[in-house]
XYZ file of C-alpha atoms in Angstrom:
552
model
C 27.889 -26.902 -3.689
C 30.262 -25.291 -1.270
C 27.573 -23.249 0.746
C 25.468 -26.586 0.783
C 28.454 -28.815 2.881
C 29.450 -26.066 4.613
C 25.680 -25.406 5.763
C 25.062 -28.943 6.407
C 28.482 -28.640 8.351
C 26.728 -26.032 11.074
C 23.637 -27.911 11.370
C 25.428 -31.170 12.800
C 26.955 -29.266 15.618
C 23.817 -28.157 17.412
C 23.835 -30.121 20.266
C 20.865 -31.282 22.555
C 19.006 -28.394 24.254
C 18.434 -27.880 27.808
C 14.997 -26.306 29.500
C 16.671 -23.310 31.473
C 16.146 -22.783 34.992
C 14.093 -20.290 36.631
C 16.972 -18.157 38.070
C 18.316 -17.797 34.588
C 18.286 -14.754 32.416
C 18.985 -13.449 29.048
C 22.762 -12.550 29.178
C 22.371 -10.606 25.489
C 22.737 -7.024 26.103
C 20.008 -4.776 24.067
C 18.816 -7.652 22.270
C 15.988 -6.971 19.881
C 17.788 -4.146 18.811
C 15.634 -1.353 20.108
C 18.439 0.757 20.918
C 20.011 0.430 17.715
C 23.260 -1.051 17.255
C 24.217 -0.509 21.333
C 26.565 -3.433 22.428
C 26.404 -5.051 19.162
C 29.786 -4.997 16.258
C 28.757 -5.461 12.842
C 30.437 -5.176 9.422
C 27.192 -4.197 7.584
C 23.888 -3.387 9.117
C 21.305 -0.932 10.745
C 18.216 -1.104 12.833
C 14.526 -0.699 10.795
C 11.425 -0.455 12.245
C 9.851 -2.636 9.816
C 9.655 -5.767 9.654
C 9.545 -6.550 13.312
C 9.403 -9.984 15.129
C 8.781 -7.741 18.571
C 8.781 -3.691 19.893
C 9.789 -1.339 17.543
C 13.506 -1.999 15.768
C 15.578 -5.036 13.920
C 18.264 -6.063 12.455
C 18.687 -5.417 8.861
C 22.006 -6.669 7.476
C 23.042 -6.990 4.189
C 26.105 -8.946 2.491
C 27.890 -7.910 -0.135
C 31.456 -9.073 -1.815
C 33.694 -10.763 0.541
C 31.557 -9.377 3.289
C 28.737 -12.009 4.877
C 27.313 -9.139 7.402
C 28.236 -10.591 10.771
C 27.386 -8.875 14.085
C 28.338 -9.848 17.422
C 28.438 -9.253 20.421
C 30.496 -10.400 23.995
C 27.879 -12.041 26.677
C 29.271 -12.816 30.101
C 28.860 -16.634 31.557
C 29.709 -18.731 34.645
C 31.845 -21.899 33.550
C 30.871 -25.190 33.032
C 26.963 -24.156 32.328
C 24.503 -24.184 29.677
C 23.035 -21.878 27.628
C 20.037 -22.048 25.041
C 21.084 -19.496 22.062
C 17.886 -18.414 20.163
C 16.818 -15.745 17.776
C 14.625 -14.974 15.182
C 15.132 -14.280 11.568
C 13.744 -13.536 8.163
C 14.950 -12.804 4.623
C 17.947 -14.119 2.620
C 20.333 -16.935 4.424
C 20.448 -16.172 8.135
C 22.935 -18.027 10.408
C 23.193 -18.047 14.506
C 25.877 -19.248 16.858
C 28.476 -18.888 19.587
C 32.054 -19.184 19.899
C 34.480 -19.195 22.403
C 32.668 -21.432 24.403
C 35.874 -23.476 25.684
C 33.865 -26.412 24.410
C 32.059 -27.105 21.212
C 31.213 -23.925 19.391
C 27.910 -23.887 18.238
C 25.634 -22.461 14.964
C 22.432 -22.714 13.409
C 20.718 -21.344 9.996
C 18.368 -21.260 7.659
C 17.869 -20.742 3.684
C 15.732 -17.635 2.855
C 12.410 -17.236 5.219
C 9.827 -15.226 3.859
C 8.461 -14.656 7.630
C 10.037 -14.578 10.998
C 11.213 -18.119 11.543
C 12.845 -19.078 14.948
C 16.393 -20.536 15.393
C 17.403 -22.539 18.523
C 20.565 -24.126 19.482
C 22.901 -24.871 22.760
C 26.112 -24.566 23.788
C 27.830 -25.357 27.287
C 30.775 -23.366 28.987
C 34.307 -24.764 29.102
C 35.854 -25.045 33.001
C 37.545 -21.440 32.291
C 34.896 -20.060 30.140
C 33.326 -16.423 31.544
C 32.706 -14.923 28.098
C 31.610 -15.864 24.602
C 30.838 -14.167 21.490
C 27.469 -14.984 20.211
C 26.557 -13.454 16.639
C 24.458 -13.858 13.498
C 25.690 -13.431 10.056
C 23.927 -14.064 6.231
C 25.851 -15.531 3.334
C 27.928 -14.073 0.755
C 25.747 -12.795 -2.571
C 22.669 -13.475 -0.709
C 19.780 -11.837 -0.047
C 19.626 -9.296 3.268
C 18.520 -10.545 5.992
C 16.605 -9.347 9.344
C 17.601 -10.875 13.142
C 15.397 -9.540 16.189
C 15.240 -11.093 19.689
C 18.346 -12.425 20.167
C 18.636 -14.342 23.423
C 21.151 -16.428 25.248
C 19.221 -17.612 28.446
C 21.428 -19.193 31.607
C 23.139 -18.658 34.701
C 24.186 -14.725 34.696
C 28.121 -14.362 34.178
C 28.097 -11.227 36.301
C 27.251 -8.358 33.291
C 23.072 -9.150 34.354
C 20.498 -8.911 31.638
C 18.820 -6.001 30.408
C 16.467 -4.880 33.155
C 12.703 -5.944 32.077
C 10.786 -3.508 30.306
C 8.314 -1.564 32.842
C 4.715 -1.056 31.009
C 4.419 2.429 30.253
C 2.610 5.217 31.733
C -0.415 6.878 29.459
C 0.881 9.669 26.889
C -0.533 13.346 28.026
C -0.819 16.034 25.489
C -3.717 14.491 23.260
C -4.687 16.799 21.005
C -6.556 17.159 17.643
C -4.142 18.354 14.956
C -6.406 18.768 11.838
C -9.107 17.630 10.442
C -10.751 16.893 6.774
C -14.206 15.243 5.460
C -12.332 12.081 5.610
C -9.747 12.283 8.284
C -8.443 13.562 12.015
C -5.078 14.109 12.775
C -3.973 13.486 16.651
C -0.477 14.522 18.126
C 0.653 13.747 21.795
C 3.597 14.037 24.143
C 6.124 11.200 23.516
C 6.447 8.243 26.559
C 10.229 7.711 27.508
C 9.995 3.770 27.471
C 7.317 3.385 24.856
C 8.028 1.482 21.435
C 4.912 2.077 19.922
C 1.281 3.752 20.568
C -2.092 2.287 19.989
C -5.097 4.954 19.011
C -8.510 4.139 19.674
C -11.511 5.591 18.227
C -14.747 5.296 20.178
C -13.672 2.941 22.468
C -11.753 0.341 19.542
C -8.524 0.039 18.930
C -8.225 1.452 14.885
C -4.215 2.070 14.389
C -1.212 1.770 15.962
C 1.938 4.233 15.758
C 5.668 4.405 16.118
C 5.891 8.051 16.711
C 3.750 10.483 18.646
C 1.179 11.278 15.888
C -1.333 9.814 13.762
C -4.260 10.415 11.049
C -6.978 8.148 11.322
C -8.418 7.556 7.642
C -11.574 6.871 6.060
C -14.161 8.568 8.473
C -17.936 10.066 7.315
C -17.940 13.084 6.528
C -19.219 15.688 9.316
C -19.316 13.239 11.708
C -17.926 13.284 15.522
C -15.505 11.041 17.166
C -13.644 10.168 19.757
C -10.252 9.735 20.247
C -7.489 8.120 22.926
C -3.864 6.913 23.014
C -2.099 4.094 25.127
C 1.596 3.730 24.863
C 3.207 -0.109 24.556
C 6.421 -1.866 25.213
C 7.471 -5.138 25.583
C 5.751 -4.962 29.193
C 2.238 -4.315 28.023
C -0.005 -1.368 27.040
C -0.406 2.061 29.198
C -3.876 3.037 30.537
C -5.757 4.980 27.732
C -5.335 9.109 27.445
C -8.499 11.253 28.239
C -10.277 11.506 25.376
C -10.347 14.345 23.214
C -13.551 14.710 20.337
C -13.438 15.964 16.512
C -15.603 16.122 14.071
C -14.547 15.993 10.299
C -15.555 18.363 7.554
C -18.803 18.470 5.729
C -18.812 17.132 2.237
C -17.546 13.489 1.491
C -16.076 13.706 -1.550
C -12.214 14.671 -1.752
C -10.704 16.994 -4.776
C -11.795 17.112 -8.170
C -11.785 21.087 -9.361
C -14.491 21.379 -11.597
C -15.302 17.949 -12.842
C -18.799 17.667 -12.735
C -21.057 15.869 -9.841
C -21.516 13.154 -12.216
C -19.144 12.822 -14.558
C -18.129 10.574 -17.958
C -13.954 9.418 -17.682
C -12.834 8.112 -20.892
C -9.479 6.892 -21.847
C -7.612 8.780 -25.091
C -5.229 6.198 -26.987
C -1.880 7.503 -27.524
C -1.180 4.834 -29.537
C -2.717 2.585 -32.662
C -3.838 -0.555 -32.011
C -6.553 -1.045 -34.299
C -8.958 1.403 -32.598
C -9.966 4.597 -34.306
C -6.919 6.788 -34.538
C -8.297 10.278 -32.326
C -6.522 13.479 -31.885
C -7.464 14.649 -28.372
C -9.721 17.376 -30.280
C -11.648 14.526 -31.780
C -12.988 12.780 -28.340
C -16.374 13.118 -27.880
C -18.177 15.759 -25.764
C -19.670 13.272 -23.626
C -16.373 12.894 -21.756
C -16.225 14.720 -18.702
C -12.662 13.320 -17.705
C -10.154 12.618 -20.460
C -7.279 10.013 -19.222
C -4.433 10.127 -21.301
C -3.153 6.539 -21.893
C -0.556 6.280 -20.985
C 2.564 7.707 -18.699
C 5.913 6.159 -19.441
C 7.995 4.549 -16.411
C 11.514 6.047 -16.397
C 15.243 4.641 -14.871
C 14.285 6.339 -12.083
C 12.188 4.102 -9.976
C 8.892 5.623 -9.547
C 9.151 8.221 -12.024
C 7.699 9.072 -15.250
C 7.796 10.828 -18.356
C 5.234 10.913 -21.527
C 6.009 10.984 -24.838
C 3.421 11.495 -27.525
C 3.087 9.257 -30.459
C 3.115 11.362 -33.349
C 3.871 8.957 -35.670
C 1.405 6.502 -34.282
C -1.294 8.829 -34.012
C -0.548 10.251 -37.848
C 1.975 12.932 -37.218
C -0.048 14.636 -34.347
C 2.767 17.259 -32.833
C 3.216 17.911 -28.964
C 2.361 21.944 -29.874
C -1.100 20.366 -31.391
C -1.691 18.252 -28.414
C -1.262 21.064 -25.856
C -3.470 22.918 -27.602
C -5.951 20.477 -27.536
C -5.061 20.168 -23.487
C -6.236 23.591 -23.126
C -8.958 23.976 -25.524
C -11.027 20.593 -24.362
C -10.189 22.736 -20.329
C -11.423 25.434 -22.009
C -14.780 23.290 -22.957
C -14.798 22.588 -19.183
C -13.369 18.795 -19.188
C -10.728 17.714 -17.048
C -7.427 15.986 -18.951
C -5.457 13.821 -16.961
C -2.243 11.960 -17.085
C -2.926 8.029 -16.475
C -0.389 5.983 -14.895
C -0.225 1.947 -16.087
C -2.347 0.185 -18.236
C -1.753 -3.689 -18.710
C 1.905 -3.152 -19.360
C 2.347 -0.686 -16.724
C 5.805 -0.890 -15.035
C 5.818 1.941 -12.308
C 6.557 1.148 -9.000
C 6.302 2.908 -6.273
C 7.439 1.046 -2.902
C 9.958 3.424 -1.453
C 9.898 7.074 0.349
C 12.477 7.770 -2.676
C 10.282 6.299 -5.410
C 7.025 8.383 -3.726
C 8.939 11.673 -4.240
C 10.196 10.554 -7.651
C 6.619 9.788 -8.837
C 5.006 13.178 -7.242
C 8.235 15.235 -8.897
C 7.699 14.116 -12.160
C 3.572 13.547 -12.410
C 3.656 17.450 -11.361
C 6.695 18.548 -13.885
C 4.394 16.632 -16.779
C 1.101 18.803 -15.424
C 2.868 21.714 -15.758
C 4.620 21.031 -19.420
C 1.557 19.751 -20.540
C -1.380 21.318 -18.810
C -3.180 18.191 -17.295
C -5.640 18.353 -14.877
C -4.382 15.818 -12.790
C -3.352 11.834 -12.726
C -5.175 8.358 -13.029
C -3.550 5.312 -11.160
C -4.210 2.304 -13.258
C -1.536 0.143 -12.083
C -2.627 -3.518 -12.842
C 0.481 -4.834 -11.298
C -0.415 -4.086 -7.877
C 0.825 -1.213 -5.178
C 2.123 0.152 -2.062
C -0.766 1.798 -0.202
C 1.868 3.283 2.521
C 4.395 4.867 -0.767
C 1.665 5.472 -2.954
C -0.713 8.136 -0.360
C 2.934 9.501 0.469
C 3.315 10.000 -3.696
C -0.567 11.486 -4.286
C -0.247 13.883 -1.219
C 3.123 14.799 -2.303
C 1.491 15.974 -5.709
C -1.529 17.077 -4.133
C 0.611 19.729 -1.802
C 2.047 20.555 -4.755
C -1.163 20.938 -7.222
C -3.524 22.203 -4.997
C -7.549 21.330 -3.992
C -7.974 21.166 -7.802
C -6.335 18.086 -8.673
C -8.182 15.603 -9.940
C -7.036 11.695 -8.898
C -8.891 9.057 -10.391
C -7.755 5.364 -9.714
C -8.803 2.062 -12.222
C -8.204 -0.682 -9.799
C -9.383 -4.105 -11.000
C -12.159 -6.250 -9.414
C -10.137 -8.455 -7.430
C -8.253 -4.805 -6.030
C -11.884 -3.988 -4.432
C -13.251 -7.225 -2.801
C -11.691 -6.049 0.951
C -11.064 -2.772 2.178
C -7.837 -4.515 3.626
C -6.411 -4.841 0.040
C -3.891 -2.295 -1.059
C -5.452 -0.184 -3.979
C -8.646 -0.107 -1.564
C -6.254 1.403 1.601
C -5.080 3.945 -0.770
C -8.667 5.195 -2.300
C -9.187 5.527 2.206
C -5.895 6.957 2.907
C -6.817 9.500 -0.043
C -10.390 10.045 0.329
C -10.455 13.999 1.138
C -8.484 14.818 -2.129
C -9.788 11.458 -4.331
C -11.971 12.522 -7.392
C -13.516 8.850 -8.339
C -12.497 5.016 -8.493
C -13.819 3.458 -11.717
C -13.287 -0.177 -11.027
C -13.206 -2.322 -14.030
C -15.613 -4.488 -14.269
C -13.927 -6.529 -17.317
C -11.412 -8.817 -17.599
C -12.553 -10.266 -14.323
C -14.392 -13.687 -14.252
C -16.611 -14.135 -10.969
C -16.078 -11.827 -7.778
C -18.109 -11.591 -4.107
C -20.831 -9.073 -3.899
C -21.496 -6.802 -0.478
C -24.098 -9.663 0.216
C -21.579 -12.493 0.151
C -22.690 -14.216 -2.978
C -20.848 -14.926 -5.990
C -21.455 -12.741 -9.045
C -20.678 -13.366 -13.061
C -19.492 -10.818 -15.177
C -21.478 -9.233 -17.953
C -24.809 -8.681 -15.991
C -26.384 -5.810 -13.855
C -26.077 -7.806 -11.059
C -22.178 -7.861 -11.175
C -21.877 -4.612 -11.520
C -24.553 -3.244 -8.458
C -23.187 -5.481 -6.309
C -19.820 -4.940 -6.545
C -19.932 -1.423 -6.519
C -22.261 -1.746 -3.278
C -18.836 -3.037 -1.572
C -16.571 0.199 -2.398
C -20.386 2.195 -1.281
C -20.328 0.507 2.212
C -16.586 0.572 2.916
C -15.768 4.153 3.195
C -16.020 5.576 -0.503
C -18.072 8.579 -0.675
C -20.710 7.972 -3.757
C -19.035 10.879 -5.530
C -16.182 8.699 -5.468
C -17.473 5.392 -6.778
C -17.886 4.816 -10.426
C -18.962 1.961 -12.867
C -15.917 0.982 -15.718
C -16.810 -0.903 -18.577
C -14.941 -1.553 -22.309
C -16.997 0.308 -25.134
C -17.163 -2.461 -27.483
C -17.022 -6.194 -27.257
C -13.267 -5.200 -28.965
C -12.539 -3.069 -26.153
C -11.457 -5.824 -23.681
C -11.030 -9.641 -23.411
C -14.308 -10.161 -21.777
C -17.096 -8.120 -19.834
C -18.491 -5.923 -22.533
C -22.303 -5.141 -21.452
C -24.285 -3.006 -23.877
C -24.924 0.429 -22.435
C -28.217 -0.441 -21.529
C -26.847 -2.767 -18.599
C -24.686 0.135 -17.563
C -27.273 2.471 -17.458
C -29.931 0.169 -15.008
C -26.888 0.019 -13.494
C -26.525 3.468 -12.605
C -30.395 3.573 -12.117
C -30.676 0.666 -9.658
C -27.637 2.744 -7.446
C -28.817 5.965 -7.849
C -32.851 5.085 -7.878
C -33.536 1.706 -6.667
C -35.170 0.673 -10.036
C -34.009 -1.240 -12.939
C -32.356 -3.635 -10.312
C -31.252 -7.620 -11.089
C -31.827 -10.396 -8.312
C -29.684 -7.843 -5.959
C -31.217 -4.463 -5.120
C -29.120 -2.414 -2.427
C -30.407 -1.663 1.331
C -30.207 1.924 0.169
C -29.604 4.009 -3.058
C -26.926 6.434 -3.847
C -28.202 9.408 -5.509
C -24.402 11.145 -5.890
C -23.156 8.182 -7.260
C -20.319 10.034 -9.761
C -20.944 7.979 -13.272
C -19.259 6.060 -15.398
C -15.778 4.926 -17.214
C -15.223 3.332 -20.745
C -11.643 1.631 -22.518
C -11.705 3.856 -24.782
C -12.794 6.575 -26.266
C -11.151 5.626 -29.347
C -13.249 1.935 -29.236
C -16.295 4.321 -28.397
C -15.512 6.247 -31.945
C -15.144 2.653 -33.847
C -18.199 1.444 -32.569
C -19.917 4.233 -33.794
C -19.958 5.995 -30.144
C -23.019 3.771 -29.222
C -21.041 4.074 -25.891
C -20.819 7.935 -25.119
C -24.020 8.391 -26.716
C -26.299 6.253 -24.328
C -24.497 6.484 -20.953
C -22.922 9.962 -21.530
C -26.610 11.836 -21.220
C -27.790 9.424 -18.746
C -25.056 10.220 -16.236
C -25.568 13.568 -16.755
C -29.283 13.210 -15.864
C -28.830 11.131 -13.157
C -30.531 12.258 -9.822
């Protein structure tokens, strides 16, 4: 009740706001914080280049005890004026306003803004007045907030305005850093007034940068492009850089070792939940890739750890189970570590959680043997934190990791959508992306129209959008549960999946869609689980298993 008056205290003191004259200027000395904290005090805070309202820094202040995270700063003024006091915020409870005015002190705020949202108040100069303190501040036990473009626009007091921005002149030193099936890297000389870069391939603008390199992602394999830079500042955007050509590496698909070119994942149960109870020396041979279900989230935020379920899985021991690690790598399958499941609670979201989650995937590799890791987080994820995490661990592992991803249905509908940016940011070390196509209702196909689950149709078309937005075919496989127990809903009887795979890979065997083209290295197929394969009878493995292996 207290922060409620006082709040409704600062909002009846606003006054009525003036239009400011032409000759005015912004008296607010390095106001949208792109020089960091210059001419500003504050108790708690830093600049951050993300989020932004404009350029390339903000505010980011945080309160905490008896602290509410005020910063301020000392503008000069002419007496008996007025001023229009503005800003922009976002985040937890964000408050603007001005005192020492010699008049009526003034302050605006807000309750928590989940996007930049503009605050806008006045003040006018007592007869004596030639400086006042303008500032912003959150609220005790609140949220952090974020303040950018501070401004406090009238007469000039005598201290001027920051001098406008100039627009920058075009970087020099374009060059072509390195290269992959899937990727260019670029690298330039830094612009002295620049906030940002733009990079433009063949003519359209494709990324923009803070620093003075950049990879641009999901490209065709041994394919040539060309590349140019602008820089940008609050004035505008440079001229464009000479352009400079690359061409990527043959071969689309990323990393992978020696899983086969089409291949059979299946997920191994560590647990008992009414499916046949498997050692991993029971799962069938049809299984190419073996995901091991599943890795446990730790304190740690992004980390994890795995602990077998011996008592679960009838006193199987962790000697027993590295043993059958090797021998099935022996057999020449691939055993992997999978990351999720439906109550899956790893997040990654952080530079710090990215390292934690490479660091410990790789220390359970090497304890255990596994081939690699499978991202199956149903909850959602960081495409920036998450390519940091599976380069991280590919630097470490090598070219033969294997990364497989389970995204669900809705994940896949956009390449703009998060676990899709990731499977691009990833392609030249990404083994395969078995969407599941259960536990999904209706989704769009590549032709625009509306699919149902559980027919042929659903599952050609859907994969046709991960085909056309970047994925290699090697990297695109078909998920589905191995018995009607497997999953809620979605089951299909392997005879669906496989004129599935024959409609991609063939052009025959198609529903009411057929694709504009077929996609003869299409990789295979995924099932939930191997150990609902085995209780079904492994009707599963034993019709799609040889038919991805035959497959064109």
């Amino acid at each position: 009740m207290f922060l409620v008056a006082l709040a409704g205290g600062a909002l009846a003191v606003g006054g009525l706001a003036t239009t400011a004259q032409a000759a005015d200027v912004n008296v607010a000395k390095n106001p949208g914080f792109e020089n960091g904290l210059a001419n500003w005090t504050c108790t708690a805070g830093s600049t951050v280049a993300t989020p932004t309202h404009g350029g390339s820094a903000a505010l980011k202040a945080t309160p905490a005890g008896q602290d509410n995270a005020r910063c301020s700063q000392t503008v000069a003024v002419q007496p008996n004026s007025t001023y229009q006091l503005g800003g922009w915020v976002q985040g937890g409870y964000a408050y603007l306003g001005a005192s020492g005015t010699g008049t009526t002190d003034v302050s605006t705020w807000t309750p928590d803004s989940s996007s930049w949202k503009e605050l806008k108040t006045s003040f006018t100069t007592g007869a004596n007045t030639t400086s006042v303190t303008v500032y912003t501040h959150g609220w005790y036990g609140q949220q952090p907030y974020f303040a950018d473009d501070i401004s406090v626009v009238g007469p000039d007091g005598g201290g001027g305005g920051d001098p406008d921005p100039v627009v920058p002149v075009a970087p020099t030193g374009l060059a072509v850093s390195g290269t992959t099936s899937s990727s260019v890297s670029l690298s330039w000389s830094p612009v002295s007034n620049a906030t940002g870069y733009n990079v433009y391939k063949d003519g359209t603008k494709v990324q923009s940068a803070s620093g003075s390199s950049a990879t641009v992602t999901g490209l065709s394999a041994d394919t040539s492009y060309s590349f140019q830079v602008t820089a940008t500042n609050a004035a505008g955007e440079s001229p464009r850089t000479t352009a400079v050509n690359a061409k990527t590496a043959p071969g689309g698909g990323g990393g992978g070792g020696d899983v086969p070119a089409h291949a059979v994942t299946g997920y191994w149960q560590n647990f008992n939940n009414g499916a046949t109870v498997q050692k991993l020396s029971d799962v069938q041979s049809q299984y190419d890739i073996i995901a091991v279900a599943f890795a446990d989230a730790t304190a740690t935020p992004g980390a994890v750890d795995f602990t077998l379920d011996s008592a679960g899985l009838g006193g199987y021991t962790d000697a027993q189970f590295k043993a059958d690690v090797a021998a099935k790598q022996a057999a020449g399958k691939s055993v992997i570590i999978s990351i999720g499941g439906e109550k899956g609670t790893v997040s990654v979201n952080s530079a710090a959680s990215a390292t934690a989650f490479a660091d410990s995937v790789y220390a359970l590799m090497q304890e255990y043997g596994f081939d690699g890791v499978d991202i199956d987080l149903e909850n959602g994820l960081n495409s920036t934190y998450m390519t940091q995490a599976l380069r991280s661990l590919s630097s470490k592992a090598g070219s033969d990791l294997v990364i497989t991803m389970a995204p669900q249905t809705i994940d896949m509908q956009s390449t703009s959508n998060e676990y899709f940016k990731t499977a691009l940011n990833i392609k030249d070390i990404l083994t395969v992306v078995n969407m599941q196509y259960y536990n999904s209702g209706s989704m769009l196909g590549c032709d625009g129209k509306v699919y149902s689950q559980g027919s042929v149709d659903f599952l050609t078309a859907l994969a046709c959008i991960q085909l056309e937005g970047g994925l290699d075919p090697s990297q695109v496989g078909l998920g589905l549960p191995a018995s009607t127990r497997g999953a809620g809903s979605g089951y299909v009887a392997p005879s669906v999946v496989n004129a599935a795979l024959d409609c991609l890979t063939r052009g025959t065997n198609c529903g009411s869609f057929k694709p504009s083209r077929t996609y003869p290295g299409l990789r295979g197929a995924m099932t939930w689980s191997t150990n609902w394969d085995a209780t079904a009878g492994n009707a599963w493995s034993n019709a799609v298993g040889p038919h991805v292996h035959n497959l064109p």
